[in-house]
Coordinates of N, CA, C and O in Angstrom, one line a residue:
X1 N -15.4 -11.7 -33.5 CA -15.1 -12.9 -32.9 C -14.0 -12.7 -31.8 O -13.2 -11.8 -31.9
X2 N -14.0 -13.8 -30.6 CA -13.0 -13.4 -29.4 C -12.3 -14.3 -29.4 O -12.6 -15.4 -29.1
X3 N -11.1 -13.7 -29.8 CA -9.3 -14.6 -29.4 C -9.9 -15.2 -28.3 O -10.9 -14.8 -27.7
X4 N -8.8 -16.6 -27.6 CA -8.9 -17.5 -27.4 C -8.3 -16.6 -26.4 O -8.7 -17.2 -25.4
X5 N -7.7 -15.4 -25.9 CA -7.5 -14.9 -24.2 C -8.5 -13.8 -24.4 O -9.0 -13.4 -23.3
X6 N -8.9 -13.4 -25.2 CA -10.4 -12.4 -24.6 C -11.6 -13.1 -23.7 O -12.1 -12.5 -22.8
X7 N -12.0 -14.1 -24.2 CA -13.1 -15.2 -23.6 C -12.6 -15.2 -22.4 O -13.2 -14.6 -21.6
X8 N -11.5 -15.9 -22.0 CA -11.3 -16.3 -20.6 C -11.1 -14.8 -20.1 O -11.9 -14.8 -19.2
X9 N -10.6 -13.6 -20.1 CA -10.6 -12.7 -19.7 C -12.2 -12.1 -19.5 O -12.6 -11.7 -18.4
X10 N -12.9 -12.0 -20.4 CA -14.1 -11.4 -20.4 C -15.3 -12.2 -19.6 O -16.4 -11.8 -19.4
X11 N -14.5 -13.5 -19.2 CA -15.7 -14.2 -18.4 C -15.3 -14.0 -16.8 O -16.2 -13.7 -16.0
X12 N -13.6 -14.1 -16.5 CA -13.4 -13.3 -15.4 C -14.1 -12.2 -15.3 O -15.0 -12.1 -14.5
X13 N -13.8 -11.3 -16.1 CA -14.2 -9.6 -15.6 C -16.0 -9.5 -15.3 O -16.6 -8.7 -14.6
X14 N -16.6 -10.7 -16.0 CA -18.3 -10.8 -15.7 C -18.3 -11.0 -14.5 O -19.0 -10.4 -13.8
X15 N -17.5 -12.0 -13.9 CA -17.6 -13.2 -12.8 C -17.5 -12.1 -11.2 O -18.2 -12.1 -10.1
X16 N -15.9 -11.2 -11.8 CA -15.9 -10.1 -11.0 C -16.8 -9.1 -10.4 O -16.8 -8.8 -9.3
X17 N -17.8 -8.5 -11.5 CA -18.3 -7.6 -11.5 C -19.7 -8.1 -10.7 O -20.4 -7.6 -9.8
X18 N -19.8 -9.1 -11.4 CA -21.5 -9.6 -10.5 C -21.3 -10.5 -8.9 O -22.1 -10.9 -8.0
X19 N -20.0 -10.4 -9.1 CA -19.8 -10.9 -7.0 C -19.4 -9.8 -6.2 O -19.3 -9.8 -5.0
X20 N -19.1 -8.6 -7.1 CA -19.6 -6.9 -6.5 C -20.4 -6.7 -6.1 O -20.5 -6.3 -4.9
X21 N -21.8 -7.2 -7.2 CA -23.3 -6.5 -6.6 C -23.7 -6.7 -4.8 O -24.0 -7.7 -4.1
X22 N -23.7 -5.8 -4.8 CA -24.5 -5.6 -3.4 C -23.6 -5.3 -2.4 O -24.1 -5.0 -1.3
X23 N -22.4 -5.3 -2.6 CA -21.4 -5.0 -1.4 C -21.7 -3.9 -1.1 O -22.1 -3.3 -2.1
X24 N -21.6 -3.2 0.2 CA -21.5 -2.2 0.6 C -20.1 -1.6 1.3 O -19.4 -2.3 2.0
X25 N -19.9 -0.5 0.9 CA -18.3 0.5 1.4 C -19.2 0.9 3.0 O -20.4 1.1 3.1
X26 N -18.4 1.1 3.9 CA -18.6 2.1 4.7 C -17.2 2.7 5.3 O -16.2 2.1 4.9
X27 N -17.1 3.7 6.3 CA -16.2 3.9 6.7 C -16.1 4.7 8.0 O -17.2 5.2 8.3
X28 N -14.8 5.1 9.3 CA -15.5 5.5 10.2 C -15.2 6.9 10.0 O -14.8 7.5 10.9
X29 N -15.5 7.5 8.7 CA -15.4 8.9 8.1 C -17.1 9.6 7.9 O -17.4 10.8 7.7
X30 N -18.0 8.5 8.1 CA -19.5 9.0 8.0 C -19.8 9.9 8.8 O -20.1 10.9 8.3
X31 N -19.7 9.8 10.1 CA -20.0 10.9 11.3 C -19.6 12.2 11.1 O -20.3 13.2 11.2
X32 N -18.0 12.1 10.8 CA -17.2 13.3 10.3 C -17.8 13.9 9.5 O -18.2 15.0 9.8
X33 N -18.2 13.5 8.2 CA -18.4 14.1 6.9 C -19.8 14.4 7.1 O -20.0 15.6 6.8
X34 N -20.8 13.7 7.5 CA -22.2 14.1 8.1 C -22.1 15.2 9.4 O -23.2 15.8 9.5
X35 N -21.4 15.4 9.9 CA -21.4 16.8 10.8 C -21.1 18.0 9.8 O -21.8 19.0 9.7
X36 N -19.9 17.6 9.0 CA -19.5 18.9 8.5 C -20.6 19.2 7.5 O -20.7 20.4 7.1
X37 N -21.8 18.0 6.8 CA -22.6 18.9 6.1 C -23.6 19.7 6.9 O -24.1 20.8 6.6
X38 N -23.7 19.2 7.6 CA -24.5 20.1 8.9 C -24.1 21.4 9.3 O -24.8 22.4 9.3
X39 N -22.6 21.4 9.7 CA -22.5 22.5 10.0 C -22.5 23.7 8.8 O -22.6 24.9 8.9
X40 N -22.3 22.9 7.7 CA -22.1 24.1 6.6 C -23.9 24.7 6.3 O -24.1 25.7 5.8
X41 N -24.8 23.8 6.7 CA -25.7 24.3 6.9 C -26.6 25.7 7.6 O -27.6 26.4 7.3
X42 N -25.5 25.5 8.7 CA -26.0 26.9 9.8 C -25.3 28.1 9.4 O -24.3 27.9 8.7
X43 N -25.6 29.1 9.7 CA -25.3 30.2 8.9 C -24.6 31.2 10.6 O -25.3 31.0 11.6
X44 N -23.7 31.9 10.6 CA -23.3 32.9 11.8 C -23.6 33.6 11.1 O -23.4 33.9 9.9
X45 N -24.4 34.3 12.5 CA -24.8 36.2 12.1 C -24.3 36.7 13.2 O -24.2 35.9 14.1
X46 N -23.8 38.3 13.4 CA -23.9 39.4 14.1 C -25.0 39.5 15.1 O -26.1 39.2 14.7
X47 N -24.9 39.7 16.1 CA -26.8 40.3 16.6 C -26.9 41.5 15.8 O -28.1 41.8 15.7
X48 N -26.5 42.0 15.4 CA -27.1 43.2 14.4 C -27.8 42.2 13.2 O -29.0 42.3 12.8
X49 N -26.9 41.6 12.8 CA -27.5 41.1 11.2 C -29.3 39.9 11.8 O -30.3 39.8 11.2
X50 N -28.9 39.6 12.8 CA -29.9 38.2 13.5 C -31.6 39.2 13.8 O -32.7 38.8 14.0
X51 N -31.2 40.4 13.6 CA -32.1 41.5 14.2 C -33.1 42.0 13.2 O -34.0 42.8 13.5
X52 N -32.4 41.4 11.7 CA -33.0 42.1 10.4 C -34.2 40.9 10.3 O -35.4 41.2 9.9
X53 N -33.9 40.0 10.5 CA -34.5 38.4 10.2 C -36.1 38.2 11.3 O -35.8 38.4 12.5
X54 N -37.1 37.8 11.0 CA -38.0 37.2 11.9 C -37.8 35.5 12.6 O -38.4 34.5 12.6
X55 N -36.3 36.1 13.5 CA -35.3 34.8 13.6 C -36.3 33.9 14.6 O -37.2 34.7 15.1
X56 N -36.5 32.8 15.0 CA -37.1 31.9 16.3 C -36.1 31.8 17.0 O -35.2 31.1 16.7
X57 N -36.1 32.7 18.6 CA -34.8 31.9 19.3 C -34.9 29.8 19.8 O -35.9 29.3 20.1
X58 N -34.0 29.4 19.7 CA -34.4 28.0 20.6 C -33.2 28.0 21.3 O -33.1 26.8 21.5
X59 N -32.5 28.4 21.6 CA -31.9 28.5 23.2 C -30.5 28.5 22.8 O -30.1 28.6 21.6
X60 N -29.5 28.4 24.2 CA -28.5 29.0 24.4 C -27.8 27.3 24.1 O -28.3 26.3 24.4
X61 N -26.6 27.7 23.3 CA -25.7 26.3 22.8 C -24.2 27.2 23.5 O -24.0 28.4 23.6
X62 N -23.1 25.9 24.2 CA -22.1 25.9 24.5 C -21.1 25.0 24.9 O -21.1 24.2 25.8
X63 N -20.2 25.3 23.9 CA -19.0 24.4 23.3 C -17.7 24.8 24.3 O -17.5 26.0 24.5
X64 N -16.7 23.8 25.0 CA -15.8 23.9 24.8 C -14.5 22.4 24.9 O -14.7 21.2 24.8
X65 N -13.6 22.9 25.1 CA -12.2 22.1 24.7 C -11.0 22.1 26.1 O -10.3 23.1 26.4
X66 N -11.1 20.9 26.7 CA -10.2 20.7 27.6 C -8.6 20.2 26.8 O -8.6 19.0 26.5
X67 N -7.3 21.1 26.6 CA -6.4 19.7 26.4 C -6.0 18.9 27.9 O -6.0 19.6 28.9
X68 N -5.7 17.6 28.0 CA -5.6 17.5 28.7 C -4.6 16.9 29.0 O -4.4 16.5 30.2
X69 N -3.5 16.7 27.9 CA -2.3 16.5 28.0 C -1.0 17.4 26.6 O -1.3 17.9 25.5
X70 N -0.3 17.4 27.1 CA 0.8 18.1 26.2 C 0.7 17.9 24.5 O 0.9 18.8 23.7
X71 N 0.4 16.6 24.4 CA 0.6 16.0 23.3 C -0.7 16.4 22.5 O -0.8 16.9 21.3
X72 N -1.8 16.1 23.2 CA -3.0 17.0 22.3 C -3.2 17.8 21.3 O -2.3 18.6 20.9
X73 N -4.1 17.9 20.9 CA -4.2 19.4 20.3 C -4.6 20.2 21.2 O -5.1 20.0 22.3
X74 N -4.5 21.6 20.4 CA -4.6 22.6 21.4 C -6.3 23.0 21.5 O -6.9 22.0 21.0
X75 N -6.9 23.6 21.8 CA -8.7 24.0 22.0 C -8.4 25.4 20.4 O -7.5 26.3 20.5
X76 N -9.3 25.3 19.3 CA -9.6 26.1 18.2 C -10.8 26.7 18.3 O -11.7 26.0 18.7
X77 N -11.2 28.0 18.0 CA -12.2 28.7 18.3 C -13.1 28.5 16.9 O -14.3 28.6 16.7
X78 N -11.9 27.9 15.8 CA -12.9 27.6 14.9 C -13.5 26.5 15.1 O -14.7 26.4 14.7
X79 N -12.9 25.4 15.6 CA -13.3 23.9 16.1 C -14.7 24.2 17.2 O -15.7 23.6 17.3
X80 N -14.4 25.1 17.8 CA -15.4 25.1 18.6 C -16.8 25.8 18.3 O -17.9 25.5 18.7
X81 N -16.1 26.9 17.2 CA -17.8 27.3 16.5 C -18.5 26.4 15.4 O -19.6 26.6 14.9
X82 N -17.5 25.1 15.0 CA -18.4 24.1 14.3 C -19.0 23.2 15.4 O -19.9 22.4 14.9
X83 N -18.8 23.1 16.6 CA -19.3 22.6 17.8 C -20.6 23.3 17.8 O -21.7 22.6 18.0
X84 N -20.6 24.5 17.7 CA -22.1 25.2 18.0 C -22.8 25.5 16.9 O -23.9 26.1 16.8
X85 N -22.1 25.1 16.1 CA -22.9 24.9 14.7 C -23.8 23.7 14.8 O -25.0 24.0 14.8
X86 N -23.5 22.3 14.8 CA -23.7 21.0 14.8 C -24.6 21.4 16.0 O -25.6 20.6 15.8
X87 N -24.9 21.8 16.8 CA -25.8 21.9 18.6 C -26.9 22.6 17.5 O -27.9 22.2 16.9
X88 N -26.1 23.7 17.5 CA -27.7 24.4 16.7 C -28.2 23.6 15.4 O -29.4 23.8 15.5
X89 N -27.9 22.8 14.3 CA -28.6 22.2 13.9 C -29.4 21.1 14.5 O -30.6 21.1 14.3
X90 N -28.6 20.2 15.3 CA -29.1 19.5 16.4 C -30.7 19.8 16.9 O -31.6 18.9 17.0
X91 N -30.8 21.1 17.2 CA -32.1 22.1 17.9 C -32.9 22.2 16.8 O -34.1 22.4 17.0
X92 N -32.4 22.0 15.6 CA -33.7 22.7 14.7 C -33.0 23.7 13.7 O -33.5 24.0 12.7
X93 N -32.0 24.3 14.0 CA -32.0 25.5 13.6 C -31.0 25.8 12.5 O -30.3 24.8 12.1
X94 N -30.9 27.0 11.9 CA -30.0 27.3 11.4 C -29.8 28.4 11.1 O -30.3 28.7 10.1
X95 N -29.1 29.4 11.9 CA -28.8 30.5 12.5 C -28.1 30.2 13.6 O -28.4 29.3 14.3
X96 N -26.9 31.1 14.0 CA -25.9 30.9 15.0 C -25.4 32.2 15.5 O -24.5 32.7 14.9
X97 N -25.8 32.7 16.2 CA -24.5 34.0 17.0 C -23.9 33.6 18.2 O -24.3 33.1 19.2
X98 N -22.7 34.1 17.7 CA -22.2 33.7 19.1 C -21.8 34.7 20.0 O -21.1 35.6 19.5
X99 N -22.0 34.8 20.7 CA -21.7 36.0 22.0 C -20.4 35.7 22.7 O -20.1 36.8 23.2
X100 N -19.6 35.0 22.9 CA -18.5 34.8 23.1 C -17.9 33.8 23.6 O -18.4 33.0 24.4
X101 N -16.4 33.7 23.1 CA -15.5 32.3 23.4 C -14.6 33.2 23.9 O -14.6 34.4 23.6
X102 N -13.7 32.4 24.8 CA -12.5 32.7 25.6 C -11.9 31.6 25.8 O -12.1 30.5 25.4
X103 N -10.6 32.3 26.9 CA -9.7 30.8 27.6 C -9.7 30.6 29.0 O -10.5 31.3 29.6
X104 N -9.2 30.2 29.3 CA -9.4 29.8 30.9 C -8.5 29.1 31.6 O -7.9 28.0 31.2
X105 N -8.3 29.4 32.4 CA -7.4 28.5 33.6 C -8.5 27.1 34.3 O -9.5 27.4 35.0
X106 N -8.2 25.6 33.9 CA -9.0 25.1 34.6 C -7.8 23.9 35.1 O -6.7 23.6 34.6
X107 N -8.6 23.3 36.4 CA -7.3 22.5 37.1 C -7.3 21.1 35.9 O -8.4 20.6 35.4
X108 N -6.1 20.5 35.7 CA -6.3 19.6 34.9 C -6.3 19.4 33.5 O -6.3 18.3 32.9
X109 N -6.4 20.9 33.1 CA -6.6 21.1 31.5 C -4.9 22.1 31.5 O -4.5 22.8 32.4
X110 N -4.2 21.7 30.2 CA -2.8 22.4 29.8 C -3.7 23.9 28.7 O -3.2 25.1 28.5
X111 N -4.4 23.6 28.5 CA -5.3 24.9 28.2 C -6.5 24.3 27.8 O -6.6 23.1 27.4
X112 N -7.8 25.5 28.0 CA -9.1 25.3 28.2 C -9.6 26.8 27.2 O -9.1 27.9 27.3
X113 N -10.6 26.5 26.4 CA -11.3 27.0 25.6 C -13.2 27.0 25.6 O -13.9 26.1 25.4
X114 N -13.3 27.9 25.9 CA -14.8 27.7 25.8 C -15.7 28.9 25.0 O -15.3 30.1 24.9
X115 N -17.1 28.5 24.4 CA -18.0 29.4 23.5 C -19.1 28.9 23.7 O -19.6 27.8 23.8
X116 N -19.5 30.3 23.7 CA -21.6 30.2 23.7 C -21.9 31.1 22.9 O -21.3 32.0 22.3
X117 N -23.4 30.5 23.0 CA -24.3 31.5 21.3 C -25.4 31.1 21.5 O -25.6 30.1 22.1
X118 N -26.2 31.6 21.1 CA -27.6 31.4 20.5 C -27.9 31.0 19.4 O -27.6 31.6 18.4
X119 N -28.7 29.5 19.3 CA -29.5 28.9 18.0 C -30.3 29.9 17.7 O -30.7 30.7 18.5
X120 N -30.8 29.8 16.3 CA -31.8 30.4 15.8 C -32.2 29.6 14.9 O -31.3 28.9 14.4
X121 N -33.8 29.7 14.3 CA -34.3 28.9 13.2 C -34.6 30.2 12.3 O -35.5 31.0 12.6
X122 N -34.0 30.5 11.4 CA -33.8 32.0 10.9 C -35.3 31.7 9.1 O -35.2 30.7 8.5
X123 N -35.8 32.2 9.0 CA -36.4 32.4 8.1 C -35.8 33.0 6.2 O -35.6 34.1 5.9
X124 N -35.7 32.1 5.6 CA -35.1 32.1 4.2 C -35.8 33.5 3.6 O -37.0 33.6 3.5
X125 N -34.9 34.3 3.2 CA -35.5 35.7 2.7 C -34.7 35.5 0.7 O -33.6 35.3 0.3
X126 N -35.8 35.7 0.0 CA -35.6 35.8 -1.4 C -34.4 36.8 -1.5 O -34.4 37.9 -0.9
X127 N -33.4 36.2 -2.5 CA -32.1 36.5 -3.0 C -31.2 36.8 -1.7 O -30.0 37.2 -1.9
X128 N -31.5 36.8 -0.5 CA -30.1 36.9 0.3 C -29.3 35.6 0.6 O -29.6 34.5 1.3
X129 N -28.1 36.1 -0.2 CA -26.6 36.0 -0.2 C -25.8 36.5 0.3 O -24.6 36.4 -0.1
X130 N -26.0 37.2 1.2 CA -25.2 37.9 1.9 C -24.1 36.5 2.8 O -24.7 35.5 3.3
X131 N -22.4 36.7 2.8 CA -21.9 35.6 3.3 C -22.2 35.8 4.8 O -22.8 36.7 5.2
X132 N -21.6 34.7 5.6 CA -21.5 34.6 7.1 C -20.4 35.3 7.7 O -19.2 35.2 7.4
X133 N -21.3 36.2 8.9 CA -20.0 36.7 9.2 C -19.7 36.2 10.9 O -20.6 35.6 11.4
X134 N -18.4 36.4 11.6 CA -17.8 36.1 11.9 C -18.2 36.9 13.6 O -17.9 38.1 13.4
X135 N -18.6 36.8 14.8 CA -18.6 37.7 15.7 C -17.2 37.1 16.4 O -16.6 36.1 16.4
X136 N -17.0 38.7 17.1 CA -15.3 38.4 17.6 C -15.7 39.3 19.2 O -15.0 40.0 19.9
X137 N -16.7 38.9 19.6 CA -16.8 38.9 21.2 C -15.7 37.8 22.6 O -15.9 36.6 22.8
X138 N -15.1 38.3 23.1 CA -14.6 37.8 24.2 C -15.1 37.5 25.6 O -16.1 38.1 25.9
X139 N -14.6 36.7 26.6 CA -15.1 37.0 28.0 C -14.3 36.7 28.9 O -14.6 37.0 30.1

């Protein structure tokens, strides 16, 4: 049997619970978190490693980063290979080499960063695990 403050408590907590249903959460964190599962989707290879695979080229992707004032952040080469991560899923794909990022003098930028690579739609080979590696090309 329910004490005389359980009832009124327990008809609140109903009252609560069913003027929940149907609400929806969103936040402006969706885009963020939906890139990053994307990008964790594409895989960086070597041109050596891209060479073992019956890879599909679909074309050339390139990322870069103007600051354009002091206060900015600065241009990250890892920020920019999830840039060409996100392009090559974009394409279809999921395979990534990159042939190279650098810096640059550009009028208007306090520093300038830029990278290119090649998408690939790479074909899934039984038990390889092998991790992603990293190309450390310049220009």
């Amino acid at each position: 049997m329910l004490s005389r403050i359980g009832t009124p408590v327990l008809l609140a907590a109903s009252l609560l619970l069913s003027a929940c249903n149907g609400i929806q959460f969103s936040s402006n964190l969706e885009p963020y978190v939906e890139d990053r599962i994307k990008t964790r989707m594409v895989r960086e290879y070597s041109i050596a490693e891209i060479d073992q695979y019956n890879a599909t080229t679909l074309g050339f992707v390139d990322a870069s980063y103007c600051q354009d004032r002091v206060d900015d952040r600065k241009a990250s080469k890892s920020q920019l290979v999830r840039d060409l991560k996100l392009r090559t899923k974009n394409l279809g794909g999921n395979g990534l080499v990159v042939e190279a990022c650098g810096t640059g003098a550009i009028a208007g930028c306090y520093s300038y960063m830029e990278c290119r690579g090649v998408a690939y739609s790479v074909p899934e080979r039984k038990g390889d695990s092998t991790p992603p590696t990293t190309a450390r090309n310049a220009f």
